[in-house]
Amino acid sequence: QSSEKPGNIYLIFLFVLQAPKKAKKKIEGGSNVFSMFEQTQIQEFKEAFTIMDQNRDGFIDKADLRDTFAALGKLVNEELEDMVKEAPGPINFTVFLTMFGEKLKGTDPEETILNAFKIFDPEGKGHIKADYIKEMLMTQADRFSQEEIKQMFAAFPPDVSGNLDYKNLCYVITHGEEKD
C-alpha cells in the first residue's frame, strides 16, 4: 500500500475513470499521445500512475483500483469492472496516458469553464462561497454526492473565509497543475 498523498493529477484520473463514456473523445489519427503533453505533465502522470499501481507490476488492474479508491475512503466494487473495461486492454503507462489524452481532448477551454463559474460570481471577485457552490453542485443538474463534494474540497479547499478560488480551480482543470 502506498502512503503517498495523492496529487491533483491522481484525483483527476479517478474522475476520468468515473466519467460517462459519452464524454470521452478518441484521439484522432492515432497521434503520439506523448506529444500531447509537456515533459513535466508526463512526469506528473507517471507519478500518479505509480501511486495507483499498488502492486508495482507496471499495470493498473481492478485490484489496484480497489486499493486506490479504498485509500481515498471510497468503495466502488460494483463499478471497478466497468472502469477497467474503459481501457482497450491492460492499463500500462501508455494506455493510462492515452486515456487522459482522450478525456482532456474533450475538456472545455479555461475561458469556457471560467465563464460558467462567473455566473455564480456576478461581482467578478474570482471566488464564490464554498457553501453556495456545494449547494448548487448537490441540487442542480448532474448532482454531486456528499463524497464527491468532500473529494473536491479536499483537492481544492476553500480559504479561511469559506471562499472557493474558482480561477485556480479552472487553471488546474485545464492545465493540470496549480499556478505559483
PDB file of C-alpha atoms in Angstrom:
ATOM      1  CA  GLN A   1       0.000   0.000   0.000  1.00  0.00           C
ATOM      2  CA  SER A   2       1.308   3.431  -0.885  1.00  0.00           C
ATOM      3  CA  SER A   3       1.260   6.119   1.783  1.00  0.00           C
ATOM      4  CA  GLU A   4       1.964   8.922  -0.696  1.00  0.00           C
ATOM      5  CA  LYS A   5      -0.504  11.827  -0.739  1.00  0.00           C
ATOM      6  CA  PRO A   6      -2.473  11.807  -3.998  1.00  0.00           C
ATOM      7  CA  GLY A   7      -1.823  14.759  -6.281  1.00  0.00           C
ATOM      8  CA  ASN A   8      -4.348  16.615  -8.392  1.00  0.00           C
ATOM      9  CA  ILE A   9      -3.492  14.510 -11.471  1.00  0.00           C
ATOM     10  CA  TYR A  10      -4.221  11.362  -9.467  1.00  0.00           C
ATOM     11  CA  LEU A  11      -7.637  12.702  -8.430  1.00  0.00           C
ATOM     12  CA  ILE A  12      -8.397  13.873 -11.950  1.00  0.00           C
ATOM     13  CA  PHE A  13      -7.652  10.376 -13.289  1.00  0.00           C
ATOM     14  CA  LEU A  14     -10.099   8.870 -10.800  1.00  0.00           C
ATOM     15  CA  PHE A  15     -12.751  11.262 -12.126  1.00  0.00           C
ATOM     16  CA  VAL A  16     -11.736  10.367 -15.709  1.00  0.00           C
ATOM     17  CA  LEU A  17     -12.369   6.709 -14.914  1.00  0.00           C
ATOM     18  CA  GLN A  18     -15.783   7.558 -13.478  1.00  0.00           C
ATOM     19  CA  ALA A  19     -16.805   9.922 -16.284  1.00  0.00           C
ATOM     20  CA  PRO A  20     -19.582   8.799 -18.607  1.00  0.00           C
ATOM     21  CA  LYS A  21     -18.378   7.161 -21.816  1.00  0.00           C
ATOM     22  CA  LYS A  22     -20.140   9.748 -23.977  1.00  0.00           C
ATOM     23  CA  ALA A  23     -17.921  12.489 -22.527  1.00  0.00           C
ATOM     24  CA  LYS A  24     -14.788  10.837 -23.862  1.00  0.00           C
ATOM     25  CA  LYS A  25     -13.316  11.653 -27.254  1.00  0.00           C
ATOM     26  CA  LYS A  26     -10.919   9.478 -29.250  1.00  0.00           C
ATOM     27  CA  ILE A  27      -7.518  10.842 -30.172  1.00  0.00           C
ATOM     28  CA  GLU A  28      -7.642  11.394 -33.925  1.00  0.00           C
ATOM     29  CA  GLY A  29      -5.340   9.664 -36.367  1.00  0.00           C
ATOM     30  CA  GLY A  30      -3.502   7.577 -33.779  1.00  0.00           C
ATOM     31  CA  SER A  31      -1.273  10.549 -32.936  1.00  0.00           C
ATOM     32  CA  ASN A  32       1.532  10.035 -30.455  1.00  0.00           C
ATOM     33  CA  VAL A  33      -0.012  10.556 -27.043  1.00  0.00           C
ATOM     34  CA  PHE A  34       3.331  11.690 -25.583  1.00  0.00           C
ATOM     35  CA  SER A  35       3.348  14.669 -27.962  1.00  0.00           C
ATOM     36  CA  MET A  36       0.098  15.942 -26.423  1.00  0.00           C
ATOM     37  CA  PHE A  37       1.748  16.762 -23.100  1.00  0.00           C
ATOM     38  CA  GLU A  38       4.734  18.706 -21.810  1.00  0.00           C
ATOM     39  CA  GLN A  39       7.533  16.721 -20.169  1.00  0.00           C
ATOM     40  CA  THR A  40       6.552  17.998 -16.696  1.00  0.00           C
ATOM     41  CA  GLN A  41       2.961  16.842 -17.242  1.00  0.00           C
ATOM     42  CA  ILE A  42       4.142  13.401 -18.354  1.00  0.00           C
ATOM     43  CA  GLN A  43       6.208  13.182 -15.157  1.00  0.00           C
ATOM     44  CA  GLU A  44       3.141  14.070 -13.069  1.00  0.00           C
ATOM     45  CA  PHE A  45       1.115  11.416 -14.881  1.00  0.00           C
ATOM     46  CA  LYS A  46       3.903   8.902 -14.259  1.00  0.00           C
ATOM     47  CA  GLU A  47       3.874   9.724 -10.540  1.00  0.00           C
ATOM     48  CA  ALA A  48       0.084   9.303 -10.410  1.00  0.00           C
ATOM     49  CA  PHE A  49       0.361   6.017 -12.316  1.00  0.00           C
ATOM     50  CA  THR A  50       2.998   4.770  -9.858  1.00  0.00           C
ATOM     51  CA  ILE A  51       0.797   5.678  -6.875  1.00  0.00           C
ATOM     52  CA  MET A  52      -2.142   3.806  -8.396  1.00  0.00           C
ATOM     53  CA  ASP A  53      -0.085   0.761  -9.446  1.00  0.00           C
ATOM     54  CA  GLN A  54      -0.321  -0.586  -5.902  1.00  0.00           C
ATOM     55  CA  ASN A  55       1.335  -3.956  -6.648  1.00  0.00           C
ATOM     56  CA  ARG A  56       4.081  -2.341  -8.807  1.00  0.00           C
ATOM     57  CA  ASP A  57       3.626  -4.711 -11.755  1.00  0.00           C
ATOM     58  CA  GLY A  58       3.519  -1.929 -14.363  1.00  0.00           C
ATOM     59  CA  PHE A  59      -0.245  -2.230 -14.933  1.00  0.00           C
ATOM     60  CA  ILE A  60      -3.305  -0.781 -13.199  1.00  0.00           C
ATOM     61  CA  ASP A  61      -5.862  -3.535 -12.708  1.00  0.00           C
ATOM     62  CA  LYS A  62      -9.088  -3.979 -10.757  1.00  0.00           C
ATOM     63  CA  ALA A  63      -7.232  -4.781  -7.507  1.00  0.00           C
ATOM     64  CA  ASP A  64      -5.086  -1.642  -7.876  1.00  0.00           C
ATOM     65  CA  LEU A  65      -8.202   0.483  -8.437  1.00  0.00           C
ATOM     66  CA  ARG A  66      -9.943  -1.103  -5.442  1.00  0.00           C
ATOM     67  CA  ASP A  67      -6.931  -0.297  -3.221  1.00  0.00           C
ATOM     68  CA  THR A  68      -6.656   3.222  -4.661  1.00  0.00           C
ATOM     69  CA  PHE A  69     -10.319   4.037  -4.021  1.00  0.00           C
ATOM     70  CA  ALA A  70     -10.141   2.429  -0.561  1.00  0.00           C
ATOM     71  CA  ALA A  71      -7.200   4.712   0.279  1.00  0.00           C
ATOM     72  CA  LEU A  72      -9.498   7.646  -0.559  1.00  0.00           C
ATOM     73  CA  GLY A  73     -12.242   6.181   1.617  1.00  0.00           C
ATOM     74  CA  LYS A  74     -14.443   5.330  -1.349  1.00  0.00           C
ATOM     75  CA  LEU A  75     -15.676   1.815  -2.038  1.00  0.00           C
ATOM     76  CA  VAL A  76     -16.834   1.215  -5.598  1.00  0.00           C
ATOM     77  CA  ASN A  77     -16.573  -2.545  -6.090  1.00  0.00           C
ATOM     78  CA  GLU A  78     -19.529  -2.757  -8.468  1.00  0.00           C
ATOM     79  CA  GLU A  79     -18.028  -0.038 -10.687  1.00  0.00           C
ATOM     80  CA  LEU A  80     -14.468  -1.400 -10.857  1.00  0.00           C
ATOM     81  CA  GLU A  81     -15.093  -3.832 -13.710  1.00  0.00           C
ATOM     82  CA  ASP A  82     -16.673  -1.075 -15.827  1.00  0.00           C
ATOM     83  CA  MET A  83     -13.709   1.205 -15.119  1.00  0.00           C
ATOM     84  CA  VAL A  84     -11.188  -1.407 -16.237  1.00  0.00           C
ATOM     85  CA  LYS A  85     -13.283  -2.078 -19.383  1.00  0.00           C
ATOM     86  CA  GLU A  86     -12.866   1.598 -20.370  1.00  0.00           C
ATOM     87  CA  ALA A  87      -9.322   0.748 -21.477  1.00  0.00           C
ATOM     88  CA  PRO A  88      -8.671  -1.023 -24.791  1.00  0.00           C
ATOM     89  CA  GLY A  89      -6.509  -3.567 -22.930  1.00  0.00           C
ATOM     90  CA  PRO A  90      -4.333  -3.850 -19.827  1.00  0.00           C
ATOM     91  CA  ILE A  91      -3.643  -0.375 -18.413  1.00  0.00           C
ATOM     92  CA  ASN A  92       0.094   0.220 -18.697  1.00  0.00           C
ATOM     93  CA  PHE A  93       1.518   3.749 -18.600  1.00  0.00           C
ATOM     94  CA  THR A  94       0.956   4.408 -22.333  1.00  0.00           C
ATOM     95  CA  VAL A  95      -2.695   3.320 -22.105  1.00  0.00           C
ATOM     96  CA  PHE A  96      -3.062   5.413 -18.918  1.00  0.00           C
ATOM     97  CA  LEU A  97      -1.675   8.465 -20.734  1.00  0.00           C
ATOM     98  CA  THR A  98      -3.873   7.794 -23.769  1.00  0.00           C
ATOM     99  CA  MET A  99      -6.983   7.635 -21.565  1.00  0.00           C
ATOM    100  CA  PHE A 100      -6.006  11.008 -20.106  1.00  0.00           C
ATOM    101  CA  GLY A 101      -5.383  12.422 -23.569  1.00  0.00           C
ATOM    102  CA  GLU A 102      -8.775  11.241 -24.801  1.00  0.00           C
ATOM    103  CA  LYS A 103     -10.515  12.782 -21.825  1.00  0.00           C
ATOM    104  CA  LEU A 104      -8.585  16.049 -21.836  1.00  0.00           C
ATOM    105  CA  LYS A 105      -9.123  16.429 -25.581  1.00  0.00           C
ATOM    106  CA  GLY A 106     -12.796  16.947 -24.738  1.00  0.00           C
ATOM    107  CA  THR A 107     -12.098  19.390 -21.905  1.00  0.00           C
ATOM    108  CA  ASP A 108     -13.569  22.846 -22.311  1.00  0.00           C
ATOM    109  CA  PRO A 109     -11.048  25.632 -22.690  1.00  0.00           C
ATOM    110  CA  GLU A 110     -10.237  27.514 -19.496  1.00  0.00           C
ATOM    111  CA  GLU A 111     -12.280  30.546 -20.581  1.00  0.00           C
ATOM    112  CA  THR A 112     -15.463  28.459 -21.026  1.00  0.00           C
ATOM    113  CA  ILE A 113     -15.124  26.913 -17.577  1.00  0.00           C
ATOM    114  CA  LEU A 114     -14.338  30.318 -16.037  1.00  0.00           C
ATOM    115  CA  ASN A 115     -17.450  31.795 -17.658  1.00  0.00           C
ATOM    116  CA  ALA A 116     -19.554  29.010 -16.156  1.00  0.00           C
ATOM    117  CA  PHE A 117     -18.262  29.884 -12.663  1.00  0.00           C
ATOM    118  CA  LYS A 118     -18.724  33.628 -13.282  1.00  0.00           C
ATOM    119  CA  ILE A 119     -22.478  33.047 -13.399  1.00  0.00           C
ATOM    120  CA  PHE A 120     -22.200  32.441  -9.649  1.00  0.00           C
ATOM    121  CA  ASP A 121     -19.890  35.461  -9.167  1.00  0.00           C
ATOM    122  CA  PRO A 122     -21.742  38.489 -10.584  1.00  0.00           C
ATOM    123  CA  GLU A 123     -19.361  40.899  -8.803  1.00  0.00           C
ATOM    124  CA  GLY A 124     -16.325  39.298 -10.507  1.00  0.00           C
ATOM    125  CA  LYS A 125     -14.363  38.648  -7.303  1.00  0.00           C
ATOM    126  CA  GLY A 126     -12.761  35.430  -8.608  1.00  0.00           C
ATOM    127  CA  HIS A 127     -14.184  33.341  -5.807  1.00  0.00           C
ATOM    128  CA  ILE A 128     -17.537  32.052  -4.626  1.00  0.00           C
ATOM    129  CA  LYS A 129     -18.750  30.883  -1.244  1.00  0.00           C
ATOM    130  CA  ALA A 130     -17.923  27.194  -0.829  1.00  0.00           C
ATOM    131  CA  ASP A 131     -21.282  26.541   0.878  1.00  0.00           C
ATOM    132  CA  TYR A 132     -23.107  28.063  -2.103  1.00  0.00           C
ATOM    133  CA  ILE A 133     -21.219  26.048  -4.738  1.00  0.00           C
ATOM    134  CA  LYS A 134     -21.700  22.903  -2.608  1.00  0.00           C
ATOM    135  CA  GLU A 135     -25.464  23.528  -2.551  1.00  0.00           C
ATOM    136  CA  MET A 136     -25.539  24.133  -6.319  1.00  0.00           C
ATOM    137  CA  LEU A 137     -23.487  21.009  -7.095  1.00  0.00           C
ATOM    138  CA  MET A 138     -25.670  18.822  -4.873  1.00  0.00           C
ATOM    139  CA  THR A 139     -29.064  20.127  -6.041  1.00  0.00           C
ATOM    140  CA  GLN A 140     -28.703  21.027  -9.744  1.00  0.00           C
ATOM    141  CA  ALA A 141     -28.235  19.017 -12.993  1.00  0.00           C
ATOM    142  CA  ASP A 142     -25.823  16.051 -12.562  1.00  0.00           C
ATOM    143  CA  ARG A 143     -25.863  16.193  -8.776  1.00  0.00           C
ATOM    144  CA  PHE A 144     -22.670  15.577  -6.803  1.00  0.00           C
ATOM    145  CA  SER A 145     -22.799  13.143  -3.892  1.00  0.00           C
ATOM    146  CA  GLN A 146     -21.586  14.131  -0.422  1.00  0.00           C
ATOM    147  CA  GLU A 147     -18.454  12.036  -1.102  1.00  0.00           C
ATOM    148  CA  GLU A 148     -17.733  13.837  -4.400  1.00  0.00           C
ATOM    149  CA  ILE A 149     -18.093  17.211  -2.646  1.00  0.00           C
ATOM    150  CA  LYS A 150     -15.721  16.009   0.084  1.00  0.00           C
ATOM    151  CA  GLN A 151     -13.160  14.920  -2.546  1.00  0.00           C
ATOM    152  CA  MET A 152     -13.426  18.215  -4.421  1.00  0.00           C
ATOM    153  CA  PHE A 153     -12.895  20.299  -1.273  1.00  0.00           C
ATOM    154  CA  ALA A 154     -10.022  18.023  -0.212  1.00  0.00           C
ATOM    155  CA  ALA A 155      -8.322  18.728  -3.558  1.00  0.00           C
ATOM    156  CA  PHE A 156      -9.379  22.412  -3.689  1.00  0.00           C
ATOM    157  CA  PRO A 157     -10.002  23.597  -0.118  1.00  0.00           C
ATOM    158  CA  PRO A 158     -11.838  26.884   0.488  1.00  0.00           C
ATOM    159  CA  ASP A 159      -9.861  29.744   2.060  1.00  0.00           C
ATOM    160  CA  VAL A 160     -10.259  30.830   5.708  1.00  0.00           C
ATOM    161  CA  SER A 161     -13.287  32.964   4.743  1.00  0.00           C
ATOM    162  CA  GLY A 162     -15.030  29.941   3.198  1.00  0.00           C
ATOM    163  CA  ASN A 163     -14.442  31.027  -0.407  1.00  0.00           C
ATOM    164  CA  LEU A 164     -13.533  28.750  -3.308  1.00  0.00           C
ATOM    165  CA  ASP A 165     -10.923  30.240  -5.669  1.00  0.00           C
ATOM    166  CA  TYR A 166     -12.579  29.134  -8.900  1.00  0.00           C
ATOM    167  CA  LYS A 167      -9.930  30.773 -11.092  1.00  0.00           C
ATOM    168  CA  ASN A 168      -7.265  28.473  -9.627  1.00  0.00           C
ATOM    169  CA  LEU A 169      -9.654  25.511  -9.859  1.00  0.00           C
ATOM    170  CA  CYS A 170     -10.240  26.237 -13.576  1.00  0.00           C
ATOM    171  CA  TYR A 171      -6.496  26.553 -14.156  1.00  0.00           C
ATOM    172  CA  VAL A 172      -5.841  23.164 -12.528  1.00  0.00           C
ATOM    173  CA  ILE A 173      -8.674  21.529 -14.506  1.00  0.00           C
ATOM    174  CA  THR A 174      -7.294  22.804 -17.831  1.00  0.00           C
ATOM    175  CA  HIS A 175      -3.527  22.794 -17.151  1.00  0.00           C
ATOM    176  CA  GLY A 176      -3.150  20.012 -14.572  1.00  0.00           C
ATOM    177  CA  GLU A 177      -1.136  21.997 -12.026  1.00  0.00           C
ATOM    178  CA  GLU A 178      -1.538  24.954  -9.671  1.00  0.00           C
ATOM    179  CA  LYS A 179      -0.336  28.453 -10.517  1.00  0.00           C
ATOM    180  CA  ASP A 180       2.617  29.607  -8.457  1.00  0.00           C
TER     181      ASP A 180
END
